[in-house]
Tab-separated table of C-alpha atoms in Angstrom:
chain	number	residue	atom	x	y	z
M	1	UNK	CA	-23.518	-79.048	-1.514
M	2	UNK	CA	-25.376	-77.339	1.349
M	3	UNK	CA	-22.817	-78.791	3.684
M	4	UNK	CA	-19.685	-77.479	1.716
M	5	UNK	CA	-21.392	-73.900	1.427
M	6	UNK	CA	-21.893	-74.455	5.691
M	7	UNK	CA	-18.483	-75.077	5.540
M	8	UNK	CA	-16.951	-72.040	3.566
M	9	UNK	CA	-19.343	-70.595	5.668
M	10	UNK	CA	-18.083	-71.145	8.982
M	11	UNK	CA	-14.665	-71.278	7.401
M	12	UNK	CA	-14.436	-67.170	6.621
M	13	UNK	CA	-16.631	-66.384	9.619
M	14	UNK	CA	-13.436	-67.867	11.682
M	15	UNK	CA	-10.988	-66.012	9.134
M	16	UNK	CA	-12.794	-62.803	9.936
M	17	UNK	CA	-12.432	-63.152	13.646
M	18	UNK	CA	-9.097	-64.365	13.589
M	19	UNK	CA	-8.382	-60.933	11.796
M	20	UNK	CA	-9.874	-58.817	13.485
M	21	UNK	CA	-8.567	-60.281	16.919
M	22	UNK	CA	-5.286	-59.628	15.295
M	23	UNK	CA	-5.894	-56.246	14.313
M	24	UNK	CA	-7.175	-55.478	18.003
M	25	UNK	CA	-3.704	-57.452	19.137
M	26	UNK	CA	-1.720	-55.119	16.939
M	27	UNK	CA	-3.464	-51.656	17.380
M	28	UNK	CA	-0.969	-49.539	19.526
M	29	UNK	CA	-2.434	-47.780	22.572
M	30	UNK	CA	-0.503	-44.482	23.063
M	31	UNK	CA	-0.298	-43.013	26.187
M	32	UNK	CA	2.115	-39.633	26.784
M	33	UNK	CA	2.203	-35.945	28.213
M	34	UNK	CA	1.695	-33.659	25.519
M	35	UNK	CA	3.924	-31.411	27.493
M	36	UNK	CA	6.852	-32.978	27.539
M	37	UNK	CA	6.241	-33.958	24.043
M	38	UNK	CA	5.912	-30.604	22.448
M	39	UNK	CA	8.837	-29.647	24.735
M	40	UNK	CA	10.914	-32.044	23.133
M	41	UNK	CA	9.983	-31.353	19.686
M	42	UNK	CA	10.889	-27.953	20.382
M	43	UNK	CA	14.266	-28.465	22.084
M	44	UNK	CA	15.498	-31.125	19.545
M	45	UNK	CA	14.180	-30.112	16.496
M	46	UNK	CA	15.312	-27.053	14.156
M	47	UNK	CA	13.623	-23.846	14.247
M	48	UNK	CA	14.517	-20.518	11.931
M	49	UNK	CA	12.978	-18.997	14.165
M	50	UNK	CA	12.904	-20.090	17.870
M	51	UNK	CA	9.817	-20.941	19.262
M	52	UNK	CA	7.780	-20.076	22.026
M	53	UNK	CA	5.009	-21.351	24.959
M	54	UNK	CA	1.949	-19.712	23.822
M	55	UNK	CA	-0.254	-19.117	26.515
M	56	UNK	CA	-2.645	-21.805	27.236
M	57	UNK	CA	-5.823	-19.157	27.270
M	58	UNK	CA	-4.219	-17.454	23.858
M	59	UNK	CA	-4.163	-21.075	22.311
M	60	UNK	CA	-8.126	-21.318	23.472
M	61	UNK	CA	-8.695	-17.987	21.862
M	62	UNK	CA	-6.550	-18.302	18.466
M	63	UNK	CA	-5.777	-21.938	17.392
M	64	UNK	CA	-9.722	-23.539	17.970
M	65	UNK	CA	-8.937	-26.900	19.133
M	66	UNK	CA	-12.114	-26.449	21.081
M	67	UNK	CA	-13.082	-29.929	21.300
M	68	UNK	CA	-9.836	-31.434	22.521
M	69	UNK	CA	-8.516	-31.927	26.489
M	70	UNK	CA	-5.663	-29.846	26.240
M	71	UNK	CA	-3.583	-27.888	23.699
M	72	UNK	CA	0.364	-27.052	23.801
M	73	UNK	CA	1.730	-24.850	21.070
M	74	UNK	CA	5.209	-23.589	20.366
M	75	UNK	CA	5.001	-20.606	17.536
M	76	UNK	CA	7.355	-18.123	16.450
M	77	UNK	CA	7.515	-14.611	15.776
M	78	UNK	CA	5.670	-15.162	12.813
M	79	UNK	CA	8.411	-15.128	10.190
M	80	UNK	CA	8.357	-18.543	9.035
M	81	UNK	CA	5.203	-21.120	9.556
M	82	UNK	CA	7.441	-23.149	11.681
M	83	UNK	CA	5.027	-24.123	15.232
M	84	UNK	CA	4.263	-27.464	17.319
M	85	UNK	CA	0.744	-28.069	18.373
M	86	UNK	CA	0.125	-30.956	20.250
M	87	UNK	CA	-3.568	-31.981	20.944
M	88	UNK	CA	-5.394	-34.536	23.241
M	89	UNK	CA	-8.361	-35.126	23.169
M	90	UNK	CA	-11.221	-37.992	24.637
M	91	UNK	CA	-10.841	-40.391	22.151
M	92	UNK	CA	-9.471	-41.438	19.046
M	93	UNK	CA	-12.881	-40.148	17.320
M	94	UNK	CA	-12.750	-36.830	18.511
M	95	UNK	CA	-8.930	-36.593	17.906
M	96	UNK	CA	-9.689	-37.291	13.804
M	97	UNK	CA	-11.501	-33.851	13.768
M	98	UNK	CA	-8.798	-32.582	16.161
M	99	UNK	CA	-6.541	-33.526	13.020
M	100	UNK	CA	-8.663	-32.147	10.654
M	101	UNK	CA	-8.392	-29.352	12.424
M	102	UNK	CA	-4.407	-28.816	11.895
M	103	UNK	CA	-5.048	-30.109	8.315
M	104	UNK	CA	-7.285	-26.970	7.901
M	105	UNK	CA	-4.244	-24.907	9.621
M	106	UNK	CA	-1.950	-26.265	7.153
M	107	UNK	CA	-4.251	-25.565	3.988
M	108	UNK	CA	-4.183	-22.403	5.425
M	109	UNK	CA	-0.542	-21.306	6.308
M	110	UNK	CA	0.084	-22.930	2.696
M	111	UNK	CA	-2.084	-19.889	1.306
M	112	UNK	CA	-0.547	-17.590	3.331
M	113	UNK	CA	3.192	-18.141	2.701
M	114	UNK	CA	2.761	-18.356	-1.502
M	115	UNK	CA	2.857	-14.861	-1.254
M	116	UNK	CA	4.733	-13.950	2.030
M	117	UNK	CA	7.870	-14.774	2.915
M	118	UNK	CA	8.318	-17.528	0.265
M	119	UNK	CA	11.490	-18.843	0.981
M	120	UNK	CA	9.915	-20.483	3.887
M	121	UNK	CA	6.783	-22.332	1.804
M	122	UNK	CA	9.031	-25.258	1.161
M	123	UNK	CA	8.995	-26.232	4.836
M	124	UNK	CA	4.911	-26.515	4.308
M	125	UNK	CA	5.613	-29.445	2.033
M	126	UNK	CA	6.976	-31.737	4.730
M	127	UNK	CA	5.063	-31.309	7.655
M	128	UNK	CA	3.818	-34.136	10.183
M	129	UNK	CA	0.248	-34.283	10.573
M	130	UNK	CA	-0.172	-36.882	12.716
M	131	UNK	CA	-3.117	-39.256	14.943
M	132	UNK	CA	-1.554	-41.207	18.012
M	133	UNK	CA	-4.249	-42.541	19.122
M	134	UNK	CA	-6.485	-40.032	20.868
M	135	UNK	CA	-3.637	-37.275	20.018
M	136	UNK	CA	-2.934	-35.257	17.135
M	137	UNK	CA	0.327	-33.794	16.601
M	138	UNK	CA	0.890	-31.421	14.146
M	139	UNK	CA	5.175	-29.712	13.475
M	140	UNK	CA	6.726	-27.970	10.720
M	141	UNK	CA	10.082	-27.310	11.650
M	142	UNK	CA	13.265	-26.835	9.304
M	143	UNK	CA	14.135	-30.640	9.937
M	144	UNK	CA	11.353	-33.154	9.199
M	145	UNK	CA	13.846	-36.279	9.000
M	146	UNK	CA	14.965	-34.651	12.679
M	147	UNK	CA	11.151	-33.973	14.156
M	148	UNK	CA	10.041	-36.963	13.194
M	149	UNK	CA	13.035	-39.654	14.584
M	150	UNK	CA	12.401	-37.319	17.839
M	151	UNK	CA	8.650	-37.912	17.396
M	152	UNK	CA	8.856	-41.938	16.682
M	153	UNK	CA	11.548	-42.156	19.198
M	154	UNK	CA	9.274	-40.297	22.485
M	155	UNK	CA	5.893	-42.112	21.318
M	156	UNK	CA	7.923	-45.826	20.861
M	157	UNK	CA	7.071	-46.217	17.170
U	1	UNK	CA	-29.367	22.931	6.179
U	2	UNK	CA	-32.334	22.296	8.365
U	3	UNK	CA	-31.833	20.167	11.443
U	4	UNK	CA	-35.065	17.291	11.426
U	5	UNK	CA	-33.661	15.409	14.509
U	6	UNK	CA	-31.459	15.077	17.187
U	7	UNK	CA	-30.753	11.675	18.161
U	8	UNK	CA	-28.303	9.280	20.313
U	9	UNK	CA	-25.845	8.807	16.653
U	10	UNK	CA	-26.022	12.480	15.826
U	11	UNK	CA	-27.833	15.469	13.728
U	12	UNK	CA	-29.479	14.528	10.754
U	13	UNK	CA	-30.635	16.491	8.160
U	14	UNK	CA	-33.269	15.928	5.050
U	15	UNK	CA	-30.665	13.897	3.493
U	16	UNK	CA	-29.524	11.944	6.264
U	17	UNK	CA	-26.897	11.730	8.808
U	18	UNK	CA	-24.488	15.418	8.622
U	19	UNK	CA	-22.839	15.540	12.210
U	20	UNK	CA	-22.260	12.264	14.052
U	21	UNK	CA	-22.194	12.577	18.173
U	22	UNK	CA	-20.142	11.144	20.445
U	23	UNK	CA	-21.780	8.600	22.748
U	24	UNK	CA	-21.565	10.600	26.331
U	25	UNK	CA	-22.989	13.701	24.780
U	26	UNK	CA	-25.203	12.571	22.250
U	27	UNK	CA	-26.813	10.214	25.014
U	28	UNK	CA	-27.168	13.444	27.316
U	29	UNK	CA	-28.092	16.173	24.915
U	30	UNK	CA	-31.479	17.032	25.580
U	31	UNK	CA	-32.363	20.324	23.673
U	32	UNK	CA	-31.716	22.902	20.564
U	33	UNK	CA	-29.450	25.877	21.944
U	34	UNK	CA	-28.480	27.909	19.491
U	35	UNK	CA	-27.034	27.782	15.873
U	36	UNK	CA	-22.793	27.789	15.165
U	37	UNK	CA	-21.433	27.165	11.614
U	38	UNK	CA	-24.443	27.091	10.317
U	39	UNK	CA	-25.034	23.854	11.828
U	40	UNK	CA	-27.418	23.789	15.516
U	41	UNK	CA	-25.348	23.255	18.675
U	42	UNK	CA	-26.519	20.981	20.894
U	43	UNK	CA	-27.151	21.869	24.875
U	44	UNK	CA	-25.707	19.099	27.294
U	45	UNK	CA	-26.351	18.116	30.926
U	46	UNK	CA	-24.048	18.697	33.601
U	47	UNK	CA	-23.957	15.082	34.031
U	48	UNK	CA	-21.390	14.855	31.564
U	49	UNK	CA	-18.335	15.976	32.750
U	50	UNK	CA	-15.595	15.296	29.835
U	51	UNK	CA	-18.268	17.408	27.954
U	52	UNK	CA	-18.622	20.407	30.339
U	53	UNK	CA	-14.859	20.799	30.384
U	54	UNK	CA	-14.062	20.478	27.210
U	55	UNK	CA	-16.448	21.418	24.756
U	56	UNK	CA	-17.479	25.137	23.092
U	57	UNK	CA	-20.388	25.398	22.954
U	58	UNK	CA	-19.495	28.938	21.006
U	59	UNK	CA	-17.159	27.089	18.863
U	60	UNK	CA	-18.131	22.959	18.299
U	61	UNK	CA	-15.625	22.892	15.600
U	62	UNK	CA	-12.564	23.741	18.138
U	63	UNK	CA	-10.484	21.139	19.351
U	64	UNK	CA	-11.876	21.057	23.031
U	65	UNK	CA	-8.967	20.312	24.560
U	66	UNK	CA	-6.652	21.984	22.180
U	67	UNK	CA	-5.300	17.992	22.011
U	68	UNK	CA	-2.301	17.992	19.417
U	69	UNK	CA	-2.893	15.355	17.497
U	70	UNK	CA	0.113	15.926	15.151
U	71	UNK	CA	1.849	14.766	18.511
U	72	UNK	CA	2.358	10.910	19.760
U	73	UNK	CA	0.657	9.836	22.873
U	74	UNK	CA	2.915	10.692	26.001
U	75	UNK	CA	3.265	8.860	28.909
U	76	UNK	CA	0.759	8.134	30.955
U	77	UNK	CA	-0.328	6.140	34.292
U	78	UNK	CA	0.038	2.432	33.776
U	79	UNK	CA	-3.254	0.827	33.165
U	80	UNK	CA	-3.968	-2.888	34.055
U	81	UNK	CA	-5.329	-5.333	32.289
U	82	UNK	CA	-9.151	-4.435	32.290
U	83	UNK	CA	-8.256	-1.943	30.057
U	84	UNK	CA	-7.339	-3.776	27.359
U	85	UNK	CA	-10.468	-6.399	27.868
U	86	UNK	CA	-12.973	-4.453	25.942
U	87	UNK	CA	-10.035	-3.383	23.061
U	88	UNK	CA	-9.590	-4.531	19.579
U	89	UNK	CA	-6.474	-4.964	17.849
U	90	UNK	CA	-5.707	-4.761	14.160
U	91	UNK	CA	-2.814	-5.803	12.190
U	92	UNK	CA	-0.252	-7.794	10.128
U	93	UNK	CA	1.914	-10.572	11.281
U	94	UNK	CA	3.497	-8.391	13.765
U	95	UNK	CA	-0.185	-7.985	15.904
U	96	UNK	CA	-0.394	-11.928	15.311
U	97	UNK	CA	2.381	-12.239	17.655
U	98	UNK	CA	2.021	-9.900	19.917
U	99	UNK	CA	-1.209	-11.388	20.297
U	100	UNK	CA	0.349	-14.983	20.929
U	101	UNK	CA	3.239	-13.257	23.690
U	102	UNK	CA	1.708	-9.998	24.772
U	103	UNK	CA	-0.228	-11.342	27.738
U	104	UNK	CA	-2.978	-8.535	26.863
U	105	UNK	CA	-6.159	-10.480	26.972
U	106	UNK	CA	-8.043	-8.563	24.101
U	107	UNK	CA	-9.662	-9.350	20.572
U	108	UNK	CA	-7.213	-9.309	17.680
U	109	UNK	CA	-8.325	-9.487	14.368
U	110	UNK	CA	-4.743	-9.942	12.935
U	111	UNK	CA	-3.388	-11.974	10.061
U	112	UNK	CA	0.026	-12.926	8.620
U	113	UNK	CA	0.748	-10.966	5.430
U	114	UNK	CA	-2.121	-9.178	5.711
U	115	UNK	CA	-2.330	-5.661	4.486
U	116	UNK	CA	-4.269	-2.518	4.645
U	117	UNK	CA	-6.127	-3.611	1.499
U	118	UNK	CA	-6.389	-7.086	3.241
U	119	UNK	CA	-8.004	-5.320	6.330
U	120	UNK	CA	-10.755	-3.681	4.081
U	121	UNK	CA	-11.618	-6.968	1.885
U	122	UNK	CA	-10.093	-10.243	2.907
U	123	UNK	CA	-12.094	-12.291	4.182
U	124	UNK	CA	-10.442	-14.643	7.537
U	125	UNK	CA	-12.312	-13.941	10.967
U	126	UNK	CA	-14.037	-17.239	11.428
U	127	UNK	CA	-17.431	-16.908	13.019
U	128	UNK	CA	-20.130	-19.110	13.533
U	129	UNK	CA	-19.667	-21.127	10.505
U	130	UNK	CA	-18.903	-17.931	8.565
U	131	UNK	CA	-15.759	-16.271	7.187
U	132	UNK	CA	-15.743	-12.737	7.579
U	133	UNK	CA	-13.472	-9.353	6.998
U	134	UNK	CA	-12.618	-7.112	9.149
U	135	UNK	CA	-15.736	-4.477	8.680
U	136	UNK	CA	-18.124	-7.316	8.592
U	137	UNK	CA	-16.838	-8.593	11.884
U	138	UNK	CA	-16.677	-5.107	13.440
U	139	UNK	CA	-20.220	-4.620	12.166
U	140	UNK	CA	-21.253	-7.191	14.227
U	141	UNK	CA	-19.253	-6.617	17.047
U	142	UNK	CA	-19.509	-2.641	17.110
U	143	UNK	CA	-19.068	-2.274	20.709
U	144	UNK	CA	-14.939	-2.334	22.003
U	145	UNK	CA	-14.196	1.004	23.330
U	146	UNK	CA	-10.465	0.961	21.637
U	147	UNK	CA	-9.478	-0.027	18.520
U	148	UNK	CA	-5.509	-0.075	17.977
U	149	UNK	CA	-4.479	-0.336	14.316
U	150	UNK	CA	-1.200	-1.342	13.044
U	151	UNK	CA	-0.359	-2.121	9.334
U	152	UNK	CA	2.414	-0.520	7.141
U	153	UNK	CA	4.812	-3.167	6.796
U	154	UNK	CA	3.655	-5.354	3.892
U	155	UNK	CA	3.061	-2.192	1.872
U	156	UNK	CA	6.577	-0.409	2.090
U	157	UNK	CA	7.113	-1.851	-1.278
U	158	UNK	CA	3.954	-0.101	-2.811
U	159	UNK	CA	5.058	2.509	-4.920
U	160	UNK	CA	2.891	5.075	-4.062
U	161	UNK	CA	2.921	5.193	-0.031
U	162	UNK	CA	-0.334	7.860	-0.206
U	163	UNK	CA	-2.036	4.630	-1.658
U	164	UNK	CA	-1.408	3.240	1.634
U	165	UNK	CA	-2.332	6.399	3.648
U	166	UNK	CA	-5.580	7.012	1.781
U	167	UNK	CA	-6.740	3.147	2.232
U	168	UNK	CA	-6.106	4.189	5.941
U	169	UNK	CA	-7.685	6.458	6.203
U	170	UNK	CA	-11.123	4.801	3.966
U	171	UNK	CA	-10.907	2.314	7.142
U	172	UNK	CA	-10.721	4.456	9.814
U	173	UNK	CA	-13.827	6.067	7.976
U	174	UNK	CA	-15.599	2.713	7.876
U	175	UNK	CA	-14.558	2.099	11.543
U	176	UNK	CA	-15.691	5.504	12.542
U	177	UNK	CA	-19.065	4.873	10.969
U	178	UNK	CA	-19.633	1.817	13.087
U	179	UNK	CA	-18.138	2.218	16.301
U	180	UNK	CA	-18.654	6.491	16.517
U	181	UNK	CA	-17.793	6.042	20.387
U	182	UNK	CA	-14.657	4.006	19.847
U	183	UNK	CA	-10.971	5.445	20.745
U	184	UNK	CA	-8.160	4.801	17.870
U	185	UNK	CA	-4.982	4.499	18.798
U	186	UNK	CA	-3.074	4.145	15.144
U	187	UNK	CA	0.802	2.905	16.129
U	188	UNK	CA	3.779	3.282	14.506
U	189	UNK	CA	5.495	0.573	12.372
U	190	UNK	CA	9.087	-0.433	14.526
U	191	UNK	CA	12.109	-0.690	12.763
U	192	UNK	CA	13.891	-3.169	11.287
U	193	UNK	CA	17.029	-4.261	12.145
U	194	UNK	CA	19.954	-2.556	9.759
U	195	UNK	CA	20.951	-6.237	7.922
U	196	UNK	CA	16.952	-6.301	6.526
U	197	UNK	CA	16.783	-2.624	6.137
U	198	UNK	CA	20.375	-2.680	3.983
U	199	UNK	CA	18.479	-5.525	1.999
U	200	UNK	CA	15.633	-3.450	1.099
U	201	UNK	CA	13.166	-6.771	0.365
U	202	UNK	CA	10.231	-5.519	-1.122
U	203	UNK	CA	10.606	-1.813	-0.105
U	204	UNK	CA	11.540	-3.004	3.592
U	205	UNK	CA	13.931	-0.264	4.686
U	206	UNK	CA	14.140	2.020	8.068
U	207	UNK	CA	14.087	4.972	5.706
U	208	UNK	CA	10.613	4.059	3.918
U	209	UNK	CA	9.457	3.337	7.492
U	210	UNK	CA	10.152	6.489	8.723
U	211	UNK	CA	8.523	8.340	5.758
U	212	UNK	CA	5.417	5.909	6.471
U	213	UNK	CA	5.832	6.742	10.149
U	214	UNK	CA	5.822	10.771	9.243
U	215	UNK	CA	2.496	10.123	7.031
U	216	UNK	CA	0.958	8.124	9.818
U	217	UNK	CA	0.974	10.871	12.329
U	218	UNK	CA	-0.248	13.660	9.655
U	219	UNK	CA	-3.160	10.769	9.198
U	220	UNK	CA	-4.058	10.697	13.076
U	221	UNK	CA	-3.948	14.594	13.116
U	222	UNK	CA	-6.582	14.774	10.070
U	223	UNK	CA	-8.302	12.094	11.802
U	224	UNK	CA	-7.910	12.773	15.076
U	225	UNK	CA	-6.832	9.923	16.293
U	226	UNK	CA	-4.257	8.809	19.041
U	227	UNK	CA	-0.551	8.246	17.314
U	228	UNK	CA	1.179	5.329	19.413
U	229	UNK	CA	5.015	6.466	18.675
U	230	UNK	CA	5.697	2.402	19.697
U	231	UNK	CA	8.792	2.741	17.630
U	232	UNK	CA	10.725	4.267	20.096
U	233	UNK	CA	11.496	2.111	22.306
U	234	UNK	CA	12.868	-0.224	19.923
U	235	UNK	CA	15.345	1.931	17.952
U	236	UNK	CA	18.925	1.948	17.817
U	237	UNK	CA	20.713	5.667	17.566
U	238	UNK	CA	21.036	4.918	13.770
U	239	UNK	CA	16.651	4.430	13.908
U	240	UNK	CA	17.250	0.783	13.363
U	241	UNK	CA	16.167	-2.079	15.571
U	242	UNK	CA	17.752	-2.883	18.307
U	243	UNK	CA	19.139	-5.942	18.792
U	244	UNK	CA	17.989	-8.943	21.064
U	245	UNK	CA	14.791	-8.645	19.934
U	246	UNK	CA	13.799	-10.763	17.032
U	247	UNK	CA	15.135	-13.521	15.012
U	248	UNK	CA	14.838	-12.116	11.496
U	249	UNK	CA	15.134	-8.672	12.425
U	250	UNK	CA	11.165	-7.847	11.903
U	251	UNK	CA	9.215	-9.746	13.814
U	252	UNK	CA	9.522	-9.199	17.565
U	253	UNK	CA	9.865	-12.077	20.158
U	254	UNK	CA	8.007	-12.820	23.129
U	255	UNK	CA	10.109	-10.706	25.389
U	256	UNK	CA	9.505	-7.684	22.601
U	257	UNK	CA	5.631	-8.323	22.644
U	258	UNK	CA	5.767	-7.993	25.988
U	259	UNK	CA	7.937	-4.694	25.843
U	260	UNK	CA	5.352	-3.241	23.790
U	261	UNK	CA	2.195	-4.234	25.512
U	262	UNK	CA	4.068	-2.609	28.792
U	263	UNK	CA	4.579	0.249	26.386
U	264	UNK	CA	0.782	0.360	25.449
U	265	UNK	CA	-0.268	0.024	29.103
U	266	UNK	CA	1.849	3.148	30.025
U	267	UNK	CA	0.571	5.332	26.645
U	268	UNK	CA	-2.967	5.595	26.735
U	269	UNK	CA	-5.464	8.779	26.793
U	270	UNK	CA	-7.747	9.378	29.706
U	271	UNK	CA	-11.569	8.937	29.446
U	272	UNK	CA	-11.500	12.820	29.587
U	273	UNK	CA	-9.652	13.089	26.588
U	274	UNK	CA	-10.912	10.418	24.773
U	275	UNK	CA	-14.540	11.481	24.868
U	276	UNK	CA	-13.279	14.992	23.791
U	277	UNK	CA	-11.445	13.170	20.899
U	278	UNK	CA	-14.895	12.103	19.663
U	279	UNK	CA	-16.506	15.273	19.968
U	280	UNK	CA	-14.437	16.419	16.458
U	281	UNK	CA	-16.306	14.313	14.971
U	282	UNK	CA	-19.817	16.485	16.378
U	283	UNK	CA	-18.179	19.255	13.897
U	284	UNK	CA	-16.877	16.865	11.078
U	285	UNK	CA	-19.272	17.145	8.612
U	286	UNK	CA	-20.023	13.508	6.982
């Protein structure tokens, strides 16, 4: 009896390792510029309202991705919530808060456009909020399908 | 009334606070000279210029530099960037982007769909773990030398535009309260282009924003405050936008935001007149 528990024992200890070996086999390590990324959101994707480079020291001052590496952000004139922000950041860990960051942005622009310029709220509904890795990656554009082929297709997923 | 003190914020009286000072003469005034309106004049140093040029001593309720106020800001000497460092800017959706594409390196407390009512009570300047509104923030943070204020367009559908006005002027009040030393410059709401202004969505036409306009410079001569005429430069013949210049014929572009900020750089009001500005507020009574 004791050796049949051993057994089981050793048994699921070598189930758990094969597992997780696997897991580490399959975990995809992403690796891109976030400016060429953003760039190609922008140029490929649909926009309302055409976006814009904001300023690398504005982003530092207005969007609070403290924590991360770098920021790149394409807004508009403000007329729809349409915008590309593309984050990296150290490490996967600090890129979760990085998308709980653009979570909070979303919450937020949700609130805002329920009362303003309405006909644009739908495009709140289908946003990507995304982790790569140790990136977050956040677009609302007036093409999700569009955004996110272009956004699987330059990260290889 | 009986004057009990002179200080550096102004005259106070049994009751409180009756005459607030402007910063470069209430710092310098050093003695009682005389009575005027039944309110005491205050003597001034020589060190202060603006003061010694402008100011009556005779008359402290007169304009000192006969500034028409009823009158935009003209053209001035373009100022670099420094100026705008210590400068706070206040607004709707239209101040959000120009403070994403302006290039003016200043603090803007601006929000999408925010309006004048917004600016007095919502509550969406994050600070150290807390969310704050405007006057909070400004409370804590008394100390930019120029404010510039633009809201209008999310209340052209309000039915009664002196609504508007008089909620304008309540923050101006509350601003004037905290920063006494602080230049306003109010501006004028731009155009919109004549395809939104033909729509008319929620009261958004070039004629109601003219009519706001008008009421906006009668505000800044009650108030005396500086009246930023910004729409100019961005009007058609027929007072609508001009073209090029935004996508849905409201909100301006970056090449637009940067139009205007070179447009704010070459319309501002010496230190001279400035300072005088302030000193109607030594003969506003509170």
């Amino acid at each position: 009896m004791k050796n049949t528990r051993r057994i089981i024992a050793i048994v699921l200890a070598a189930l758990a390792l094969f597992a997780l070996a696997s897991c580490g086999k399959n975990a995809k390590t992403y690796s891109f510029d976030i400016e060429e990324l953003a760039s190609k959101l922008n140029s490929t994707g649909e926009f309302v309202d055409p976006l814009e480079k904001v300023d690398a020291s504005v982003v530092s001052a207005l969007y609070g991705f403290s924590d991360a590496k770098k920021v790149v952000v394409y807004a508009g004139s403000g007329a729809t919530p349409e915008e590309i922000i593309v984050a990296e950041y150290e490490n996967e860990d600090a890129a979760k808060k990085g998308l709980e960051t653009m979570n909070a942005r979303l919450a937020d622009q949700k609130k805002t456009f329920d009362d303003y310029n309405k006909e644009y709220r739908p495009l709140l509904d289908k946003p990507i909020v995304k982790q790569l890795g140790k990136y977050a990656v956040y677009c609302v554009s007036s093409n999700y399908d569009k955004s996110l082929s272009e956004l699987n297709s330059f990260v290889g997923d | 009334m009986i004057v009990t003190a002179v200080t550096s914020m102004g005259l106070f009286d049994e009751k409180g606070p009756v005459k607030y000072l402007p910063a470069l003469y209430a710092m310098k005034s050093i003695a009682v000279d005389g009575e005027s309106d039944g309110v005491t004049a205050i003597a001034i140093t020589k060190e202060n210029d603006a003061f010694i040029k402008h100011f009556n001593p005779e008359n402290p309720n007169e304009n000192p530099t006969n500034y028409d106020y009823a009158k935009p800001v003209v053209e001035s000497a373009k100022v670099d960037d420094s100026y705008f460092a210590d400068a706070l800017f206040l607004g709707d959706s239209r101040t959000v982007g120009f403070s994403m594409y302006s290039g003016l390196k200043s603090t803007y407390y601006a929000k999408v769909a925010l309006n004048i009512n917004g600016a007095l009570h919502t509550k969406f300047i994050e600070e150290g773990g807390e969310t704050l509104t405007i006057l909070e923030a400004v409370k804590k943070h008394p100390d930019y030398k120029k404010v510039y204020i633009c809201f209008g367009l999310n209340e052209l559908g309000w039915p009664n535009a002196n609504k508007f006005i008089n909620s304008y002027k309540y923050l101006i009040d509350q601003l004037r309260e905290m920063m006494p030393y602080t230049t306003i410059y109010v501006q004028s709401l731009i155009p919109v282009s004549e395809a939104v202004s033909e729509k008319g969505q929620n009261g958004v036409t070039n004629a109601r924003i003219n009519l706001y306009n008008e009421m906006l410079l009668k505000m800044c001569e009650e108030k005396n405050t500086f009246y930023l005429d910004t729409a100019e430069s961005f009007k058609t013949e027929t007072g609508a936008l001009v073209s090029g210049v935004s996508s849905d014929g409201i909100h301006l572009n970056k090449a637009a935001s940067q139009k205007l900020a070179a447009y704010l750089e070459t319309h501002t009001v010496d230190s001279d007149l400035a300072a005088a500005d302030l000193t109607l507020f030594y003969g506003g009574t509170k």
